[in-house]
mmCIF file of N, CA and C in Angstrom:
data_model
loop_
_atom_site.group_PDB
_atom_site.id
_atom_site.type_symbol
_atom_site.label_atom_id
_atom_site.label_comp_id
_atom_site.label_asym_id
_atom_site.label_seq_id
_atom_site.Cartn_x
_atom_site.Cartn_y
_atom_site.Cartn_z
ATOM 1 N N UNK Y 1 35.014 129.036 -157.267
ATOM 2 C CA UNK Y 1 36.046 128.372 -158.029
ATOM 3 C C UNK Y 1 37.382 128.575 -157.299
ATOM 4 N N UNK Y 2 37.805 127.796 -157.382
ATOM 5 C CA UNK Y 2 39.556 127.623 -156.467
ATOM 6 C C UNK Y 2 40.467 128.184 -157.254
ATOM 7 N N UNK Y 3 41.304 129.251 -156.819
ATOM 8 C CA UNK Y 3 42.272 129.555 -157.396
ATOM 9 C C UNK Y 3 43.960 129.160 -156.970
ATOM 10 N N UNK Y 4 44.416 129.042 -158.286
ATOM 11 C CA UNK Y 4 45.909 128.203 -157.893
ATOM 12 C C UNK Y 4 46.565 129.278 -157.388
ATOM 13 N N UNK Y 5 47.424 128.708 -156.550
ATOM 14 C CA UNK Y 5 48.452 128.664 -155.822
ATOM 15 C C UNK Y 5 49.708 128.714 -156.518
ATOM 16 N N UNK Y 6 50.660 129.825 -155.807
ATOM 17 C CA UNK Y 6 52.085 129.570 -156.990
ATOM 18 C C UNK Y 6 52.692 129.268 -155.778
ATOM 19 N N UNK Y 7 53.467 127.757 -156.262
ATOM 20 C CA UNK Y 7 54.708 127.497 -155.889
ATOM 21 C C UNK Y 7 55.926 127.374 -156.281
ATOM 22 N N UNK Y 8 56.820 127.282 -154.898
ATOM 23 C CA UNK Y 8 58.316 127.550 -155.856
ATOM 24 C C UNK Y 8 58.636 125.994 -156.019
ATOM 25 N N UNK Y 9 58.486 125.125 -155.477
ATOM 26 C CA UNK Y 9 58.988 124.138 -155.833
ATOM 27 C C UNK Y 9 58.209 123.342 -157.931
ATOM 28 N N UNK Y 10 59.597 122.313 -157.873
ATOM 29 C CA UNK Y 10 58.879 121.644 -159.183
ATOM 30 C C UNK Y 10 59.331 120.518 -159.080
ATOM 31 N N UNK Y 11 58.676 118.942 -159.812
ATOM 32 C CA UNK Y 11 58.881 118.156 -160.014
ATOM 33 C C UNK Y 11 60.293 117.995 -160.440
ATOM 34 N N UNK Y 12 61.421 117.043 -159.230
ATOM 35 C CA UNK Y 12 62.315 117.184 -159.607
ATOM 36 C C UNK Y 12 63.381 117.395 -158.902
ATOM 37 N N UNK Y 13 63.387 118.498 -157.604
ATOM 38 C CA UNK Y 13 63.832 119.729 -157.155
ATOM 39 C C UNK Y 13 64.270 118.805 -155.781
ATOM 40 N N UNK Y 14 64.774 118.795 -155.383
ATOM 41 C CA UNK Y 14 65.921 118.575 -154.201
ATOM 42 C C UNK Y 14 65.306 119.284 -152.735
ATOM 43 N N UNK Y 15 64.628 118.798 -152.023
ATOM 44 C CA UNK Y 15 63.740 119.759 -150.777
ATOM 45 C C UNK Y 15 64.035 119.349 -149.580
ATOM 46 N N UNK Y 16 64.296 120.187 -148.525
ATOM 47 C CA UNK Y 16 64.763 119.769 -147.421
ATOM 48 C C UNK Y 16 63.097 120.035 -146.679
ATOM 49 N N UNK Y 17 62.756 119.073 -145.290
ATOM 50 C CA UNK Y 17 61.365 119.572 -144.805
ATOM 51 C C UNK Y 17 62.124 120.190 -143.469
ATOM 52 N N UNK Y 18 60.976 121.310 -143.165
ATOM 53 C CA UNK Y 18 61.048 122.435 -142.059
ATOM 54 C C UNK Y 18 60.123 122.033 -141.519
ATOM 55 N N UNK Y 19 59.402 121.691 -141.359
ATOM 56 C CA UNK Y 19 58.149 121.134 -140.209
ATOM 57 C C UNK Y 19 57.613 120.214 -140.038
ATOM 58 N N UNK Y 20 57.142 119.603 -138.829
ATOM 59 C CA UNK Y 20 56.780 117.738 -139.020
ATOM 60 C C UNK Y 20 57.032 117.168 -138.379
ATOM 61 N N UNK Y 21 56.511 115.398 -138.342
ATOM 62 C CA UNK Y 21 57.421 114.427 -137.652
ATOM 63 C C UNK Y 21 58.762 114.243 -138.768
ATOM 64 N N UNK Y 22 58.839 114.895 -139.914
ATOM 65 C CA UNK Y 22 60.125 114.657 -140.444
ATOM 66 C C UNK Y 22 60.901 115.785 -140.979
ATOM 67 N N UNK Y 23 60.942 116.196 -139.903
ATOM 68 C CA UNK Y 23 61.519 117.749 -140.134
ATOM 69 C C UNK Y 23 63.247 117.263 -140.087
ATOM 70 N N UNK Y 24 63.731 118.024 -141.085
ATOM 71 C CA UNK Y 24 65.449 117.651 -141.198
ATOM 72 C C UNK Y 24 65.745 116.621 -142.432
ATOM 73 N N UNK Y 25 64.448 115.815 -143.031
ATOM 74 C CA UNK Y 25 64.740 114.955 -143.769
ATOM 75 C C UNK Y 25 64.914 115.739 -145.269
ATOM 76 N N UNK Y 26 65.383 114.804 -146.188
ATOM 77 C CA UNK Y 26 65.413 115.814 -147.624
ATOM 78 C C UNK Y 26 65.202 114.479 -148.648
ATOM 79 N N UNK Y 27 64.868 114.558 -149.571
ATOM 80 C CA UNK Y 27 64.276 114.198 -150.629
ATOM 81 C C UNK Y 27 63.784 114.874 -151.676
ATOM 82 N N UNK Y 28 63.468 114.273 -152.948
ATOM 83 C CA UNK Y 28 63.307 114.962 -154.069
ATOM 84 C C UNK Y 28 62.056 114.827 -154.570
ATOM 85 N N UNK Y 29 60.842 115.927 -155.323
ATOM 86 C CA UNK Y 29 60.394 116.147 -155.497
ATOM 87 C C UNK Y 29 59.498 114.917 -156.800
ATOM 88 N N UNK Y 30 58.335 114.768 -156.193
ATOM 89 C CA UNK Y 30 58.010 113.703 -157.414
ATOM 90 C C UNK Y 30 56.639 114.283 -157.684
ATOM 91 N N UNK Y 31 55.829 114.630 -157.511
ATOM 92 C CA UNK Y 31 54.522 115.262 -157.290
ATOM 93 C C UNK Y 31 54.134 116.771 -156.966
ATOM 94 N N UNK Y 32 53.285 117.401 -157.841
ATOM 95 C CA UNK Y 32 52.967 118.800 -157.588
ATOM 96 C C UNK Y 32 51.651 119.184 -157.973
ATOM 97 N N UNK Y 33 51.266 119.413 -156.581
ATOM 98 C CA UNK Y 33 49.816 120.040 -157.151
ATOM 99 C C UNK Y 33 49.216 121.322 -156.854
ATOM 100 N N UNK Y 34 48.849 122.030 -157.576
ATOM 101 C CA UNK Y 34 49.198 123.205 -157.569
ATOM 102 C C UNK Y 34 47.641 123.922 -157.173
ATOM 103 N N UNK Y 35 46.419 123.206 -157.501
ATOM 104 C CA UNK Y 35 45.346 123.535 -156.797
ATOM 105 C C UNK Y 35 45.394 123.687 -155.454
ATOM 106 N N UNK Y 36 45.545 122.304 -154.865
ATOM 107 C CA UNK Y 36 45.960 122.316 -153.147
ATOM 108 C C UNK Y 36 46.864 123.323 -152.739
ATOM 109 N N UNK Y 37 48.058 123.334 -153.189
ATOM 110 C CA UNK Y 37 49.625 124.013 -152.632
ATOM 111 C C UNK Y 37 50.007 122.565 -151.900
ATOM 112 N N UNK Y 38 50.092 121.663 -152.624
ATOM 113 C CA UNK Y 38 50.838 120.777 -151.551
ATOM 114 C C UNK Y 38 52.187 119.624 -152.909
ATOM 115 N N UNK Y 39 52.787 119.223 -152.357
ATOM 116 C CA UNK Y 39 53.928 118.397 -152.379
ATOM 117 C C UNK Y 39 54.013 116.888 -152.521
ATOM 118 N N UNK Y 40 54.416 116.075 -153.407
ATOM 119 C CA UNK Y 40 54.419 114.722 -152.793
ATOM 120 C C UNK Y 40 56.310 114.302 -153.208
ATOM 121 N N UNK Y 41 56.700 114.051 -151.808
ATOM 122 C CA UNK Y 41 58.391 114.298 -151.091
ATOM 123 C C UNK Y 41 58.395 112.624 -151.250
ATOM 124 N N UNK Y 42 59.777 112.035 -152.320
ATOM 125 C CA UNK Y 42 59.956 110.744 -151.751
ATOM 126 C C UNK Y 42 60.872 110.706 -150.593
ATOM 127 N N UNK Y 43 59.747 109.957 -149.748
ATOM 128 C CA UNK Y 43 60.473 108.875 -148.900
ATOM 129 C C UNK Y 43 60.291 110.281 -147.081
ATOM 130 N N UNK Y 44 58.909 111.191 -147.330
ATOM 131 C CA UNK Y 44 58.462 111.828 -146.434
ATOM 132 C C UNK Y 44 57.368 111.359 -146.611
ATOM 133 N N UNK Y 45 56.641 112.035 -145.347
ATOM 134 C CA UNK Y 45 55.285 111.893 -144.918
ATOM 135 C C UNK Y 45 54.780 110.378 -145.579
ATOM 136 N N UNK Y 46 55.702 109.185 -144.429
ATOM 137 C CA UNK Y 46 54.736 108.027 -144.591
ATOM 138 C C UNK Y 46 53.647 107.501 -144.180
ATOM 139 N N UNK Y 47 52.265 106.700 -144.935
ATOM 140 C CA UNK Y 47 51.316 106.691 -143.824
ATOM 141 C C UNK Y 47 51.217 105.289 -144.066
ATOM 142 N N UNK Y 48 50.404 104.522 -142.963
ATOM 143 C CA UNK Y 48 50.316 102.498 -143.284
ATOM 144 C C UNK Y 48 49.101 103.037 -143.764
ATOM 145 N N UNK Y 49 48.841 102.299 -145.080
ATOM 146 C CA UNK Y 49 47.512 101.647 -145.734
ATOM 147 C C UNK Y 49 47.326 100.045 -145.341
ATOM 148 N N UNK Y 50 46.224 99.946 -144.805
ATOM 149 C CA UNK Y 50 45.260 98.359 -145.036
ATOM 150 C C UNK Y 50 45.424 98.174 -146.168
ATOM 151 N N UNK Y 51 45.690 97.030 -147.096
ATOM 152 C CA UNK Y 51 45.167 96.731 -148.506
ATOM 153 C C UNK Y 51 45.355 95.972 -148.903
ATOM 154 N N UNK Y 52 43.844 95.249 -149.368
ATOM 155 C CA UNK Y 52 43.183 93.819 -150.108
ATOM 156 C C UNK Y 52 44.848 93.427 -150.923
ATOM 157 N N UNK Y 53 44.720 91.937 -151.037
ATOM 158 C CA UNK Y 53 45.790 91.767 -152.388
ATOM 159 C C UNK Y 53 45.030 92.085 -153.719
ATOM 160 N N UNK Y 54 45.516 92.350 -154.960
ATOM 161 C CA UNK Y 54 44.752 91.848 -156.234
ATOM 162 C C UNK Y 54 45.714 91.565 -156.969
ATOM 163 N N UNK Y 55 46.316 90.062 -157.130
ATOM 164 C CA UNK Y 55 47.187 89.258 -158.207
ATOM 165 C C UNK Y 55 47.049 90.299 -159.733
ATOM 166 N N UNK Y 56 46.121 90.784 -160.049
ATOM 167 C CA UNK Y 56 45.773 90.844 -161.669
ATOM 168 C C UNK Y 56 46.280 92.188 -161.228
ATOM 169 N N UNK Y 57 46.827 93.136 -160.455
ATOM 170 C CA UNK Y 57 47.240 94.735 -160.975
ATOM 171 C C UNK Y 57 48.666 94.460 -159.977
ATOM 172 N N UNK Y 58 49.175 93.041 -159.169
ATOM 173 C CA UNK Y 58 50.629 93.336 -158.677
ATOM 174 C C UNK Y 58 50.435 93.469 -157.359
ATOM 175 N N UNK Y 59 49.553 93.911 -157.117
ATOM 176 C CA UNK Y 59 49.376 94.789 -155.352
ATOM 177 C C UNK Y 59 49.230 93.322 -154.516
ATOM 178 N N UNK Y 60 50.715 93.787 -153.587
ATOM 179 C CA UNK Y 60 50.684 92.740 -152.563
ATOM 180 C C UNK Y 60 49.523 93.214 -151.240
ATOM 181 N N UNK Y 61 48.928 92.659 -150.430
ATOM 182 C CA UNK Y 61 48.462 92.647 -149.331
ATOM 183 C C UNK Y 61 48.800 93.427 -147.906
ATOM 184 N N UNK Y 62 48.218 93.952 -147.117
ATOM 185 C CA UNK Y 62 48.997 93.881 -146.025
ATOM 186 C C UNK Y 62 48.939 95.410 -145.320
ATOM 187 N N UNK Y 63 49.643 96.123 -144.759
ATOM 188 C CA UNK Y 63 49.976 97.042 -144.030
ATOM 189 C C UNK Y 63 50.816 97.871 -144.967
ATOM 190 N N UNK Y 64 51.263 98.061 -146.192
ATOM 191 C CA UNK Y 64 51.940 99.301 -146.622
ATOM 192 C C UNK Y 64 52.198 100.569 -146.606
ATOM 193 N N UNK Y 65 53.432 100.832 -146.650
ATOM 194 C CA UNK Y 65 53.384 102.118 -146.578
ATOM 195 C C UNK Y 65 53.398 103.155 -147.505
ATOM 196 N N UNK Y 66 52.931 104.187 -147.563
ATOM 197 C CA UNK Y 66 52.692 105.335 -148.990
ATOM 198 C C UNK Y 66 53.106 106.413 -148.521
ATOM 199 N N UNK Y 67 53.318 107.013 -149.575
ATOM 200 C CA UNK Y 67 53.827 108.686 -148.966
ATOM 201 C C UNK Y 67 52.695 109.255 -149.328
ATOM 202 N N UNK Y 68 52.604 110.422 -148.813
ATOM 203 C CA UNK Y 68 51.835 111.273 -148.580
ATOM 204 C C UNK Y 68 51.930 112.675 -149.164
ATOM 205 N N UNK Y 69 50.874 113.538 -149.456
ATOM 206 C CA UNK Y 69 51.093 114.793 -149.711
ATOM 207 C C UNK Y 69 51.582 116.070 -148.531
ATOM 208 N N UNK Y 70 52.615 116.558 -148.923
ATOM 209 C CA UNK Y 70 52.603 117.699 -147.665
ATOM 210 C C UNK Y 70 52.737 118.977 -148.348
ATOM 211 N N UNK Y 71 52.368 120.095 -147.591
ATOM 212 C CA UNK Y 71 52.287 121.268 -147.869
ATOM 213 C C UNK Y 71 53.973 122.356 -148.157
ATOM 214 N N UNK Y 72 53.696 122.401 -149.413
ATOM 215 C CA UNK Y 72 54.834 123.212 -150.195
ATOM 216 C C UNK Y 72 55.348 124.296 -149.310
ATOM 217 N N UNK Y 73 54.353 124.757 -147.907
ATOM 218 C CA UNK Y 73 55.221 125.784 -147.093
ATOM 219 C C UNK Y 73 56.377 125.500 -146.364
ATOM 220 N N UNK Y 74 56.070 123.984 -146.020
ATOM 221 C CA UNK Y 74 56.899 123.120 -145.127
ATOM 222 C C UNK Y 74 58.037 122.826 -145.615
ATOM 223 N N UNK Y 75 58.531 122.849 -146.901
ATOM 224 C CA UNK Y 75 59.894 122.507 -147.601
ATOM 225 C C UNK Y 75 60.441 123.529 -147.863
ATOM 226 N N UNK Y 76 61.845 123.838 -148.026
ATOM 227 C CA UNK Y 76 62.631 124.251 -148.753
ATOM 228 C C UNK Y 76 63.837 123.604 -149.849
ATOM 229 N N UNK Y 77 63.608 124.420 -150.910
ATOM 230 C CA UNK Y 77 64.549 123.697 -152.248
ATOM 231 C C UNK Y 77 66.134 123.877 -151.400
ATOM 232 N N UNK Y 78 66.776 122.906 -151.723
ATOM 233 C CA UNK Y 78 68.209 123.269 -151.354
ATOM 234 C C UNK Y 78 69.068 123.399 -153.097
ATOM 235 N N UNK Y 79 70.227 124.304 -153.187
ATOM 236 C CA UNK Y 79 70.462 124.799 -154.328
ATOM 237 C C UNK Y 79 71.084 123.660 -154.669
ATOM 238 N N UNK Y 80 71.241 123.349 -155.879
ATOM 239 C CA UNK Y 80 72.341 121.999 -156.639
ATOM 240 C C UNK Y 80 73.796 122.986 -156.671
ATOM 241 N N UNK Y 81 73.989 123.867 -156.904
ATOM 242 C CA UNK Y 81 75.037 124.812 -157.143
ATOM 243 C C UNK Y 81 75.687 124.969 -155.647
ATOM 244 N N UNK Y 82 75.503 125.157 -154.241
ATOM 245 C CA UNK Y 82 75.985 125.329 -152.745
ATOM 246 C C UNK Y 82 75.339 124.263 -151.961
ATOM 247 N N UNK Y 83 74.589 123.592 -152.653
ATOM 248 C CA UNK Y 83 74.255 122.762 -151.684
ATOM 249 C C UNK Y 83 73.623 122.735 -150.111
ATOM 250 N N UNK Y 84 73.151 124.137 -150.232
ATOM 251 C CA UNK Y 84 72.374 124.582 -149.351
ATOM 252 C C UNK Y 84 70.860 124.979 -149.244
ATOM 253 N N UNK Y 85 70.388 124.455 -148.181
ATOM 254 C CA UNK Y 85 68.392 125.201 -148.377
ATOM 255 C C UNK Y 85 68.375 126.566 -148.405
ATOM 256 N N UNK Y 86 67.627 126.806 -149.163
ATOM 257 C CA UNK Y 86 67.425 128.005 -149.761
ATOM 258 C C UNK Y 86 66.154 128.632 -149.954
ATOM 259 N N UNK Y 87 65.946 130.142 -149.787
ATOM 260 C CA UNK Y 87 64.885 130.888 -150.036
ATOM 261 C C UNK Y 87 64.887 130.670 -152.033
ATOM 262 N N UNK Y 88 64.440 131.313 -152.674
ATOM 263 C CA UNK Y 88 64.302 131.255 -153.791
ATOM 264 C C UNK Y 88 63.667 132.911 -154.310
ATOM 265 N N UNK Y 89 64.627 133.091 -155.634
ATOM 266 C CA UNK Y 89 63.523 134.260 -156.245
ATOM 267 C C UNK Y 89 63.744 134.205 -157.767
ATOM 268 N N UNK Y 90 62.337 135.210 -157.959
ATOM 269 C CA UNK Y 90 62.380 135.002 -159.314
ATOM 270 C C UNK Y 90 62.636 136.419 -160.271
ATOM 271 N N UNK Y 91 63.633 135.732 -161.565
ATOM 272 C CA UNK Y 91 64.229 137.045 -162.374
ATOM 273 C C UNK Y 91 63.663 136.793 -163.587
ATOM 274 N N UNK Y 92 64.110 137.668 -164.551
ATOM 275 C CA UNK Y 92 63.901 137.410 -165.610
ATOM 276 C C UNK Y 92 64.626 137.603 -166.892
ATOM 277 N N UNK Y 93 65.383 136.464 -167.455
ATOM 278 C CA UNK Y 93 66.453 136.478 -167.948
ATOM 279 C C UNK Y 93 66.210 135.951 -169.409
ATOM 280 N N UNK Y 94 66.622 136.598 -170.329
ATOM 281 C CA UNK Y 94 66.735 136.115 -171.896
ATOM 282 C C UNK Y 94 64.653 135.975 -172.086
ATOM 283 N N UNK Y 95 63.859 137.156 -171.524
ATOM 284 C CA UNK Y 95 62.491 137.061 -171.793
ATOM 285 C C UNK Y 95 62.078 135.673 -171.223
ATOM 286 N N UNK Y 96 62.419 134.824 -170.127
ATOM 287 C CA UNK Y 96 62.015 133.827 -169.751
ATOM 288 C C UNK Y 96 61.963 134.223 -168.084
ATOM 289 N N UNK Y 97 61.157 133.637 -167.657
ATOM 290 C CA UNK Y 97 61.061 133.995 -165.779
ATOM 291 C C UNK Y 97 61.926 132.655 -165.144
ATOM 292 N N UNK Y 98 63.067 132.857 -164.450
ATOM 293 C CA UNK Y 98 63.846 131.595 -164.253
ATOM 294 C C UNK Y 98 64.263 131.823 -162.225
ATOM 295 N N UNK Y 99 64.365 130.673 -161.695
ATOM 296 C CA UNK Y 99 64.396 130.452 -160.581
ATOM 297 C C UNK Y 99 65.787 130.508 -159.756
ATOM 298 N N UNK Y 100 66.068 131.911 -158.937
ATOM 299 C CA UNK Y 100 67.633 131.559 -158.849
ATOM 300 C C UNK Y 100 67.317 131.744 -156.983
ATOM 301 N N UNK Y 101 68.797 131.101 -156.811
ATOM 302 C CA UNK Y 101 68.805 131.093 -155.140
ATOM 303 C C UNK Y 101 69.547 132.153 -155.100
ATOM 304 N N UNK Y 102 68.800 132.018 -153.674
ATOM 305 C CA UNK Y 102 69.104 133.777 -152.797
ATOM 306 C C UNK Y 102 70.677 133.735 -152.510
ATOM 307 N N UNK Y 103 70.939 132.598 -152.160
ATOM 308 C CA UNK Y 103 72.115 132.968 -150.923
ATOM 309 C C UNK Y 103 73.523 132.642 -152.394
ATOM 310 N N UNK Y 104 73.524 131.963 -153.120
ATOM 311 C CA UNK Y 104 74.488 131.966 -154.265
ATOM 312 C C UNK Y 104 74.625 132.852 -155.780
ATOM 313 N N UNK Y 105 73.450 132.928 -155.832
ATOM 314 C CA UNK Y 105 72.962 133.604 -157.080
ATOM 315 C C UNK Y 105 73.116 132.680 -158.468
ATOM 316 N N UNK Y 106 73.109 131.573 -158.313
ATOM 317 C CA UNK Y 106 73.125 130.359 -159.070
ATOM 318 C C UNK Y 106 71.467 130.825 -159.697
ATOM 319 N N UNK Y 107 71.281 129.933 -161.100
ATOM 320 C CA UNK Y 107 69.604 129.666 -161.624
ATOM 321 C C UNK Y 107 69.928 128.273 -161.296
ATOM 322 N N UNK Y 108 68.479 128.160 -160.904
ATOM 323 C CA UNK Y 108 67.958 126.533 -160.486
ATOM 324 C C UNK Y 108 67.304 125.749 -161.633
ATOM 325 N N UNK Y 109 66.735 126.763 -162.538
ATOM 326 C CA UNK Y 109 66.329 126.516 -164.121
ATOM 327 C C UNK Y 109 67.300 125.910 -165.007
ATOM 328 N N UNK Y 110 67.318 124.946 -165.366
ATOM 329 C CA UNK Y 110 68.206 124.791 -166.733
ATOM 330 C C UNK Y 110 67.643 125.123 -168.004
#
């Protein structure tokens, strides 16, 4: 049986990528899966799909492009508070476990 994976990122979250053909890019968090440990970054890791048209669900034809899943090691959250990429740790404040950056001491939790 597979056991999950804790990551720091969450649906949502502001991520700069560290490794890749798109290393330097940043985008925000739309996808999390937490079995894998991996990421789905808009507007990273694009791949071309082949694909049939079908009028009845919208889907145009053709060569499209999709994003892709990448691995949650490869990103870092950048803080909304400094505006910088950031390590991340976790405290525990008012009996709740909440997400603050290293380098400001901001919570990333609302």
């Amino acid at each position: 049986m597979s056991e999950k994976k804790s990551i720091h990122t969450k649906t949502g979250d502001k991520v700069v990528v560290l490794a890749g053909k798109d290393k330097g890019k940043t985008g925000t968090v739309k996808k999390v899966n937490l079995d894998k440990g991996k990421v789905l970054v808009e507007g990273v890791n694009l791949k071309t799909k082949a694909q049939k048209p079908n009028p009845m669900a919208g889907i145009e034809g053709g060569l499209n492009k999709v994003e892709s899943m990448i691995d949650s090691s490869n990103v870092m959250v950048v803080c909304p508070a400094c505006e910088k990429a950031t390590r991340i740790k976790f405290e525990i404040k008012n009996d709740k476990k909440v997400r603050v950056c290293k380098k400001c001491g901001e919570t990333l939790d609302v």
